[in-house]
């Protein structure tokens, strides 16, 4: 922990590590909240009745929430720790780490569940991984250093 330090945050930041933990905990909830309406719209366009639409949208939302809780506790946490150790704090660094984490999460999920991997899975999970880490960065209050004058 000595290598981590608190220089990632502005000096006036209150409880930065607690904010980081909150970011890791809340990012999956926010992503789940964003995917539920999208799933509802897609299901509504493809399924014949309201009960099937509701069931399909609920399944997608719960799957996304549970998957991103696992992502946040594993690949997301590792990506954040790597960024913290490397002192990377830009939004681009978080997005790229999220993409890498999401792609690796897709590969690991495919192996664990014995399901074939399609191109869509790493693309979608990479994008959602980027969104997840950008949410973590925002909630945690990580900011770029001001430019030296």
Coordinates of N, CA, C and O in Angstrom, one line a residue:
X1 N 0.8 -1.2 0.0 CA 0.0 0.0 0.0 C 0.9 1.3 0.0 O 0.4 2.3 -0.4
X2 N 2.1 1.1 0.5 CA 3.0 2.3 0.5 C 3.2 2.9 -0.9 O 3.4 4.1 -1.0
X3 N 3.2 2.0 -1.9 CA 3.5 2.5 -3.3 C 2.3 3.2 -3.8 O 2.4 3.8 -4.9
X4 N 1.1 3.1 -3.2 CA -0.1 3.7 -3.8 C -0.2 5.2 -3.5 O -0.4 6.0 -4.4
X5 N -0.1 5.5 -2.2 CA -0.2 7.0 -1.9 C -1.5 7.6 -2.2 O -2.4 7.0 -2.8
X6 N -1.6 8.9 -1.8 CA -2.8 9.6 -2.1 C -2.6 10.8 -3.1 O -3.5 11.7 -3.2
X7 N -1.5 10.7 -3.8 CA -1.2 11.8 -4.8 C -2.1 11.7 -6.0 O -2.0 12.6 -6.9
X8 N -3.0 10.7 -6.1 CA -3.9 10.6 -7.2 C -5.0 11.6 -7.2 O -5.6 11.9 -8.2
X9 N -5.2 12.1 -6.0 CA -6.4 13.0 -5.8 C -5.9 14.4 -5.5 O -4.8 14.6 -5.0
X10 N -6.7 15.4 -5.7 CA -6.4 16.8 -5.3 C -6.3 16.9 -3.8 O -6.9 16.1 -3.1
X11 N -5.5 17.8 -3.3 CA -5.2 17.8 -1.8 C -6.5 18.0 -1.1 O -6.6 17.6 0.1
X12 N -7.5 18.7 -1.6 CA -8.7 19.0 -0.9 C -9.7 17.8 -0.9 O -10.8 17.9 -0.3
X13 N -9.4 16.7 -1.6 CA -10.3 15.6 -1.7 C -10.5 15.0 -0.3 O -9.6 14.7 0.4
X14 N -11.8 14.7 0.0 CA -12.2 14.1 1.3 C -12.3 12.6 1.1 O -13.0 12.2 0.2
X15 N -11.7 11.8 2.0 CA -11.8 10.4 2.0 C -11.6 9.8 0.6 O -12.5 9.1 0.1
X16 N -10.5 10.0 0.0 CA -10.4 9.5 -1.4 C -10.5 8.0 -1.6 O -11.1 7.5 -2.6
X17 N -9.9 7.2 -0.7 CA -9.9 5.8 -0.8 C -11.3 5.3 -0.7 O -11.8 4.4 -1.4
X18 N -12.1 5.8 0.2 CA -13.5 5.5 0.4 C -14.3 5.8 -0.8 O -15.1 5.0 -1.3
X19 N -14.0 6.9 -1.5 CA -14.6 7.3 -2.7 C -14.3 6.3 -3.8 O -15.1 6.0 -4.7
X20 N -13.0 5.8 -3.8 CA -12.6 4.8 -4.8 C -13.4 3.5 -4.6 O -13.9 2.9 -5.6
X21 N -13.6 3.1 -3.4 CA -14.3 1.9 -3.1 C -15.8 2.1 -3.5 O -16.4 1.2 -4.1
X22 N -16.3 3.3 -3.2 CA -17.7 3.6 -3.6 C -17.9 3.5 -5.1 O -18.9 3.0 -5.6
X23 N -16.9 4.1 -5.8 CA -16.9 4.0 -7.3 C -16.9 2.6 -7.8 O -17.7 2.3 -8.7
X24 N -16.1 1.7 -7.2 CA -16.1 0.3 -7.7 C -17.4 -0.4 -7.3 O -17.9 -1.3 -8.1
X25 N -18.1 0.1 -6.3 CA -19.3 -0.6 -5.9 C -20.5 0.0 -6.7 O -21.4 -0.7 -7.0
X26 N -20.5 1.3 -7.0 CA -21.6 1.9 -7.7 C -21.6 1.8 -9.2 O -22.6 1.9 -9.8
X27 N -20.4 1.7 -9.8 CA -20.3 1.6 -11.2 C -21.2 0.4 -11.8 O -21.9 0.7 -12.8
X28 N -21.2 -0.8 -11.2 CA -22.1 -1.8 -11.8 C -23.5 -1.5 -11.7 O -24.3 -1.8 -12.5
X29 N -23.9 -0.8 -10.6 CA -25.3 -0.4 -10.4 C -25.7 0.6 -11.5 O -26.8 0.5 -12.1
X30 N -24.9 1.6 -11.8 CA -25.2 2.6 -12.8 C -25.2 1.9 -14.2 O -26.1 2.2 -15.0
X31 N -24.3 1.0 -14.5 CA -24.3 0.3 -15.8 C -25.5 -0.6 -15.9 O -26.2 -0.6 -16.9
X32 N -25.9 -1.2 -14.8 CA -27.1 -2.0 -14.8 C -28.4 -1.1 -15.1 O -29.3 -1.5 -15.8
X33 N -28.4 0.0 -14.5 CA -29.5 1.0 -14.7 C -29.5 1.5 -16.1 O -30.6 1.8 -16.6
X34 N -28.4 1.6 -16.8 CA -28.3 2.1 -18.1 C -28.7 0.9 -19.1 O -29.3 1.2 -20.2
X35 N -28.4 -0.3 -18.8 CA -28.6 -1.4 -19.7 C -30.1 -1.8 -19.7 O -30.6 -2.3 -20.7
X36 N -30.8 -1.6 -18.5 CA -32.2 -2.1 -18.4 C -33.1 -1.4 -19.4 O -33.8 -2.1 -20.1
X37 N -33.1 -0.1 -19.5 CA -34.0 0.5 -20.5 C -33.6 0.1 -22.0 O -34.5 -0.1 -22.8
X38 N -32.3 0.0 -22.2 CA -31.9 -0.4 -23.6 C -32.4 -1.8 -23.9 O -32.9 -2.1 -25.0
X39 N -32.3 -2.7 -22.9 CA -32.8 -4.1 -23.1 C -34.3 -4.1 -23.3 O -34.8 -4.9 -24.1
X40 N -35.0 -3.2 -22.6 CA -36.4 -3.2 -22.7 C -36.8 -2.7 -24.1 O -37.7 -3.3 -24.7
X41 N -36.1 -1.7 -24.6 CA -36.4 -1.2 -26.0 C -36.1 -2.3 -27.0 O -36.9 -2.6 -27.9
X42 N -35.0 -3.0 -26.9 CA -34.6 -4.0 -27.9 C -35.6 -5.2 -27.8 O -36.1 -5.7 -28.8
X43 N -35.9 -5.6 -26.6 CA -36.9 -6.7 -26.4 C -38.3 -6.3 -27.0 O -39.0 -7.0 -27.6
X44 N -38.6 -5.0 -26.7 CA -39.9 -4.5 -27.2 C -40.0 -4.5 -28.7 O -41.1 -4.7 -29.3
X45 N -38.9 -4.3 -29.4 CA -38.9 -4.3 -30.9 C -38.9 -5.8 -31.4 O -39.2 -5.9 -32.6
X46 N -38.5 -6.7 -30.6 CA -38.3 -8.1 -31.2 C -39.3 -9.1 -30.6 O -39.4 -10.2 -31.3
X47 N -39.9 -8.9 -29.5 CA -40.7 -9.9 -28.9 C -42.2 -9.6 -29.1 O -42.6 -8.4 -29.1
X48 N -43.1 -10.6 -29.1 CA -44.5 -10.4 -29.5 C -45.4 -9.8 -28.4 O -46.4 -9.2 -28.7
X49 N -45.1 -10.0 -27.1 CA -46.0 -9.5 -26.1 C -45.3 -8.9 -24.9 O -44.1 -9.1 -24.7
X50 N -46.0 -8.2 -24.1 CA -45.5 -7.5 -23.0 C -44.8 -8.3 -21.9 O -43.8 -7.9 -21.3
X51 N -45.4 -9.5 -21.6 CA -44.8 -10.3 -20.6 C -43.4 -10.8 -21.0 O -42.5 -10.9 -20.2
X52 N -43.3 -11.2 -22.3 CA -42.0 -11.7 -22.8 C -41.0 -10.5 -22.8 O -39.8 -10.7 -22.4
X53 N -41.4 -9.3 -23.1 CA -40.6 -8.2 -23.1 C -40.1 -7.9 -21.7 O -38.9 -7.7 -21.5
X54 N -41.0 -7.9 -20.7 CA -40.6 -7.6 -19.3 C -39.6 -8.7 -18.8 O -38.6 -8.4 -18.2
X55 N -39.9 -10.0 -19.1 CA -39.0 -11.0 -18.7 C -37.6 -10.9 -19.3 O -36.6 -11.1 -18.6
X56 N -37.6 -10.7 -20.6 CA -36.3 -10.6 -21.3 C -35.5 -9.4 -20.8 O -34.3 -9.5 -20.5
X57 N -36.1 -8.2 -20.6 CA -35.5 -7.1 -20.1 C -35.0 -7.3 -18.7 O -33.8 -6.9 -18.3
X58 N -35.7 -7.9 -17.9 CA -35.3 -8.2 -16.5 C -34.1 -9.1 -16.5 O -33.2 -8.9 -15.7
X59 N -34.2 -10.2 -17.3 CA -33.0 -11.1 -17.4 C -31.7 -10.4 -17.8 O -30.7 -10.6 -17.2
X60 N -31.8 -9.5 -18.8 CA -30.7 -8.8 -19.3 C -30.1 -7.9 -18.2 O -28.9 -7.8 -17.9
X61 N -31.0 -7.1 -17.5 CA -30.6 -6.2 -16.5 C -29.9 -6.9 -15.3 O -28.9 -6.5 -14.9
X62 N -30.5 -8.0 -14.9 CA -29.9 -8.8 -13.8 C -28.6 -9.4 -14.2 O -27.6 -9.4 -13.4
X63 N -28.5 -9.9 -15.4 CA -27.2 -10.4 -15.9 C -26.1 -9.4 -16.0 O -25.0 -9.6 -15.6
X64 N -26.5 -8.2 -16.5 CA -25.5 -7.1 -16.6 C -25.1 -6.7 -15.2 O -23.9 -6.5 -15.0
X65 N -26.0 -6.5 -14.3 CA -25.7 -6.1 -13.0 C -24.7 -7.1 -12.3 O -23.7 -6.8 -11.8
X66 N -25.1 -8.4 -12.4 CA -24.2 -9.4 -11.7 C -22.9 -9.5 -12.4 O -21.9 -9.7 -11.7
X67 N -22.9 -9.4 -13.7 CA -21.6 -9.5 -14.4 C -20.7 -8.4 -14.1 O -19.5 -8.5 -13.9
X68 N -21.2 -7.2 -14.0 CA -20.4 -6.0 -13.7 C -20.0 -5.9 -12.2 O -19.1 -5.2 -11.8
X69 N -20.8 -6.5 -11.3 CA -20.3 -6.6 -9.9 C -19.1 -7.5 -9.9 O -18.1 -7.2 -9.3
X70 N -19.1 -8.6 -10.6 CA -17.9 -9.5 -10.7 C -16.8 -8.8 -11.4 O -15.6 -8.9 -11.0
X71 N -17.1 -8.1 -12.5 CA -16.0 -7.3 -13.2 C -15.4 -6.3 -12.3 O -14.1 -6.2 -12.2
X72 N -16.2 -5.6 -11.5 CA -15.7 -4.5 -10.7 C -14.8 -5.1 -9.6 O -13.8 -4.5 -9.2
X73 N -15.2 -6.3 -9.1 CA -14.4 -6.9 -8.0 C -13.2 -7.7 -8.5 O -12.3 -8.0 -7.6
X74 N -13.0 -7.9 -9.8 CA -11.9 -8.6 -10.3 C -11.1 -7.8 -11.2 O -10.2 -7.1 -10.8
X75 N -11.4 -7.8 -12.5 CA -10.7 -7.1 -13.5 C -10.7 -5.6 -13.4 O -9.7 -4.9 -13.6
X76 N -11.8 -5.0 -12.9 CA -11.9 -3.6 -12.7 C -11.0 -3.2 -11.5 O -10.3 -2.2 -11.6
X77 N -11.0 -3.9 -10.4 CA -10.2 -3.6 -9.3 C -8.7 -3.8 -9.7 O -7.9 -2.9 -9.4
X78 N -8.3 -4.8 -10.4 CA -6.9 -4.9 -10.9 C -6.5 -3.8 -11.8 O -5.4 -3.3 -11.7
X79 N -7.4 -3.4 -12.7 CA -7.1 -2.3 -13.6 C -6.9 -1.0 -12.8 O -6.0 -0.2 -13.0
X80 N -7.8 -0.7 -11.8 CA -7.6 0.5 -11.0 C -6.3 0.4 -10.2 O -5.6 1.4 -10.1
X81 N -6.0 -0.7 -9.6 CA -4.8 -0.8 -8.8 C -3.6 -0.6 -9.8 O -2.6 0.1 -9.4
X82 N -3.6 -1.2 -11.0 CA -2.5 -0.9 -11.9 C -2.4 0.5 -12.3 O -1.3 1.0 -12.4
X83 N -3.5 1.2 -12.5 CA -3.5 2.6 -12.9 C -2.9 3.4 -11.7 O -2.1 4.3 -11.8
X84 N -3.3 3.0 -10.5 CA -2.9 3.7 -9.3 C -1.4 3.6 -9.1 O -0.7 4.5 -8.8
X85 N -0.9 2.3 -9.2 CA 0.5 2.1 -9.1 C 1.4 2.8 -10.1 O 2.4 3.3 -9.8
X86 N 0.8 2.9 -11.3 CA 1.5 3.6 -12.4 C 1.3 5.1 -12.4 O 1.9 5.8 -13.2
X87 N 0.5 5.5 -11.5 CA 0.2 7.0 -11.3 C -0.5 7.5 -12.6 O -0.3 8.7 -12.9
X88 N -1.3 6.7 -13.3 CA -2.0 7.2 -14.4 C -3.4 7.7 -13.9 O -4.1 7.0 -13.2
X89 N -3.7 8.9 -14.3 CA -5.0 9.4 -13.8 C -5.8 10.1 -14.9 O -6.9 10.6 -14.6
X90 N -5.4 10.0 -16.2 CA -6.2 10.6 -17.2 C -7.4 9.8 -17.6 O -7.5 8.5 -17.3
X91 N -8.4 10.4 -18.1 CA -9.6 9.7 -18.5 C -9.3 8.7 -19.6 O -9.8 7.5 -19.6
X92 N -8.4 9.0 -20.5 CA -8.0 8.1 -21.6 C -7.3 6.8 -21.0 O -7.6 5.7 -21.4
X93 N -6.5 7.0 -20.0 CA -5.8 5.8 -19.3 C -6.9 4.9 -18.7 O -6.8 3.7 -18.8
X94 N -7.9 5.5 -18.0 CA -8.9 4.8 -17.4 C -9.8 4.0 -18.5 O -10.1 2.9 -18.3
X95 N -10.1 4.7 -19.5 CA -10.9 4.1 -20.6 C -10.1 2.9 -21.2 O -10.7 1.9 -21.4
X96 N -8.8 3.1 -21.5 CA -8.1 2.1 -22.1 C -7.9 0.9 -21.2 O -8.0 -0.3 -21.6
X97 N -7.7 1.2 -19.9 CA -7.6 0.1 -18.9 C -8.9 -0.7 -18.8 O -9.0 -1.9 -18.7
X98 N -10.0 0.1 -18.9 CA -11.4 -0.5 -18.9 C -11.6 -1.4 -20.1 O -12.2 -2.5 -20.0
X99 N -11.2 -0.9 -21.3 CA -11.3 -1.7 -22.5 C -10.6 -3.0 -22.3 O -11.1 -4.1 -22.6
X100 N -9.3 -2.9 -21.9 CA -8.5 -4.1 -21.7 C -9.1 -5.1 -20.7 O -9.2 -6.3 -20.9
X101 N -9.6 -4.5 -19.6 CA -10.2 -5.3 -18.5 C -11.5 -6.0 -19.0 O -11.7 -7.2 -18.7
X102 N -12.3 -5.3 -19.8 CA -13.5 -5.8 -20.3 C -13.3 -6.9 -21.3 O -13.9 -8.0 -21.3
X103 N -12.3 -6.8 -22.2 CA -11.9 -7.8 -23.2 C -11.4 -9.1 -22.4 O -11.8 -10.2 -22.7
X104 N -10.6 -8.9 -21.4 CA -10.1 -10.0 -20.6 C -11.2 -10.7 -19.9 O -11.2 -11.9 -19.7
X105 N -12.1 -9.9 -19.4 CA -13.3 -10.4 -18.7 C -14.2 -11.3 -19.6 O -14.6 -12.3 -19.3
X106 N -14.3 -10.8 -20.9 CA -15.1 -11.6 -21.9 C -14.4 -12.9 -22.1 O -15.0 -14.0 -22.2
X107 N -13.0 -12.9 -22.3 CA -12.3 -14.1 -22.5 C -12.4 -15.1 -21.3 O -12.6 -16.3 -21.5
X108 N -12.2 -14.5 -20.1 CA -12.3 -15.3 -18.9 C -13.7 -15.9 -18.7 O -13.9 -17.1 -18.4
X109 N -14.7 -15.1 -19.0 CA -16.1 -15.6 -18.8 C -16.4 -16.7 -19.8 O -17.0 -17.7 -19.5
X110 N -15.9 -16.6 -21.0 CA -16.0 -17.6 -22.1 C -15.4 -18.9 -21.6 O -16.0 -20.0 -21.8
X111 N -14.2 -18.8 -21.0 CA -13.5 -20.0 -20.5 C -14.2 -20.7 -19.3 O -14.4 -21.9 -19.3
X112 N -14.6 -19.8 -18.4 CA -15.3 -20.3 -17.2 C -16.6 -21.0 -17.5 O -16.9 -22.1 -16.9
X113 N -17.4 -20.4 -18.4 CA -18.7 -21.0 -18.7 C -18.7 -21.9 -19.9 O -19.8 -22.4 -20.2
X114 N -17.6 -22.1 -20.5 CA -17.5 -23.0 -21.6 C -18.3 -22.6 -22.8 O -18.9 -23.5 -23.5
X115 N -18.5 -21.3 -23.0 CA -19.3 -20.8 -24.1 C -18.3 -20.3 -25.2 O -17.3 -19.6 -24.9
X116 N -18.7 -20.5 -26.4 CA -17.9 -19.9 -27.5 C -17.9 -18.4 -27.5 O -18.8 -17.8 -27.1
X117 N -16.8 -17.8 -27.9 CA -16.6 -16.4 -27.9 C -16.9 -15.8 -29.3 O -16.3 -16.3 -30.3
X118 N -17.8 -14.9 -29.3 CA -18.0 -14.2 -30.6 C -17.3 -12.8 -30.6 O -16.9 -12.4 -29.5
X119 N -17.3 -12.2 -31.7 CA -16.6 -10.8 -31.7 C -17.4 -9.8 -30.9 O -16.8 -8.9 -30.3
X120 N -18.7 -10.0 -30.8 CA -19.5 -9.0 -30.1 C -19.2 -9.0 -28.6 O -19.2 -7.9 -28.0
X121 N -18.9 -10.1 -28.0 CA -18.7 -10.1 -26.6 C -17.5 -9.3 -26.1 O -17.7 -8.4 -25.2
X122 N -16.3 -9.4 -26.7 CA -15.2 -8.5 -26.2 C -15.5 -7.1 -26.6 O -15.1 -6.2 -25.8
X123 N -16.1 -6.8 -27.7 CA -16.4 -5.4 -28.1 C -17.4 -4.8 -27.1 O -17.1 -3.7 -26.6
X124 N -18.4 -5.5 -26.8 CA -19.4 -4.9 -25.8 C -18.8 -4.8 -24.4 O -18.9 -3.8 -23.8
X125 N -18.2 -5.9 -24.0 CA -17.6 -5.8 -22.6 C -16.4 -4.9 -22.5 O -16.2 -4.2 -21.5
X126 N -15.7 -4.7 -23.6 CA -14.6 -3.7 -23.6 C -15.2 -2.3 -23.5 O -14.7 -1.5 -22.7
X127 N -16.3 -2.0 -24.2 CA -16.9 -0.7 -24.1 C -17.5 -0.5 -22.7 O -17.4 0.6 -22.1
X128 N -18.2 -1.5 -22.2 CA -18.8 -1.4 -20.8 C -17.7 -1.3 -19.8 O -17.9 -0.7 -18.7
X129 N -16.5 -2.0 -20.0 CA -15.4 -1.9 -19.1 C -14.9 -0.4 -19.0 O -14.6 0.1 -18.0
X130 N -14.8 0.2 -20.2 CA -14.3 1.6 -20.3 C -15.3 2.5 -19.5 O -14.9 3.3 -18.7
X131 N -16.6 2.3 -19.8 CA -17.6 3.1 -19.1 C -17.5 2.9 -17.6 O -17.6 3.8 -16.8
X132 N -17.3 1.6 -17.2 CA -17.2 1.3 -15.7 C -16.1 2.0 -15.1 O -16.2 2.7 -14.0
X133 N -14.9 2.0 -15.7 CA -13.7 2.6 -15.1 C -13.8 4.2 -15.1 O -13.3 4.8 -14.2
X134 N -14.5 4.7 -16.2 CA -14.7 6.1 -16.2 C -15.7 6.6 -15.1 O -15.5 7.6 -14.5
X135 N -16.7 5.7 -14.8 CA -17.6 6.0 -13.7 C -16.8 5.9 -12.4 O -17.0 6.8 -11.5
X136 N -15.9 4.9 -12.2 CA -15.1 4.8 -11.0 C -14.3 6.1 -10.8 O -14.2 6.6 -9.7
X137 N -13.6 6.5 -11.9 CA -12.8 7.7 -11.9 C -13.6 8.9 -11.4 O -13.1 9.7 -10.6
X138 N -14.7 9.1 -12.0 CA -15.6 10.2 -11.7 C -16.0 10.2 -10.2 O -15.9 11.2 -9.5
X139 N -16.5 9.1 -9.7 CA -17.0 9.0 -8.3 C -15.8 9.1 -7.4 O -15.9 9.8 -6.3
X140 N -14.7 8.5 -7.7 CA -13.5 8.6 -6.8 C -12.9 10.0 -6.8 O -12.2 10.3 -5.8
X141 N -13.2 10.8 -7.8 CA -12.6 12.1 -7.8 C -11.2 12.2 -8.2 O -10.5 13.2 -7.9
X142 N -10.7 11.2 -9.0 CA -9.4 11.2 -9.5 C -9.3 12.4 -10.6 O -10.2 12.4 -11.5
X143 N -8.3 13.2 -10.5 CA -8.2 14.3 -11.4 C -6.8 14.4 -12.0 O -5.8 14.0 -11.3
X144 N -6.7 15.0 -13.2 CA -5.4 15.2 -13.8 C -4.6 16.3 -13.0 O -5.3 17.2 -12.4
X145 N -3.3 16.2 -13.1 CA -2.5 17.3 -12.5 C -2.7 18.5 -13.3 O -2.7 18.5 -14.5
X146 N -2.7 19.7 -12.6 CA -2.7 20.9 -13.4 C -1.4 21.1 -14.1 O -0.4 20.6 -13.7
X147 N -1.5 21.7 -15.3 CA -0.3 21.9 -16.2 C 0.6 22.8 -15.4 O 0.2 23.8 -14.8
X148 N 1.9 22.5 -15.5 CA 2.9 23.4 -14.9 C 3.0 24.7 -15.7 O 3.1 24.7 -16.9
X149 N 3.1 25.8 -15.0 CA 3.2 27.1 -15.6 C 4.6 27.4 -16.0 O 5.5 27.0 -15.6

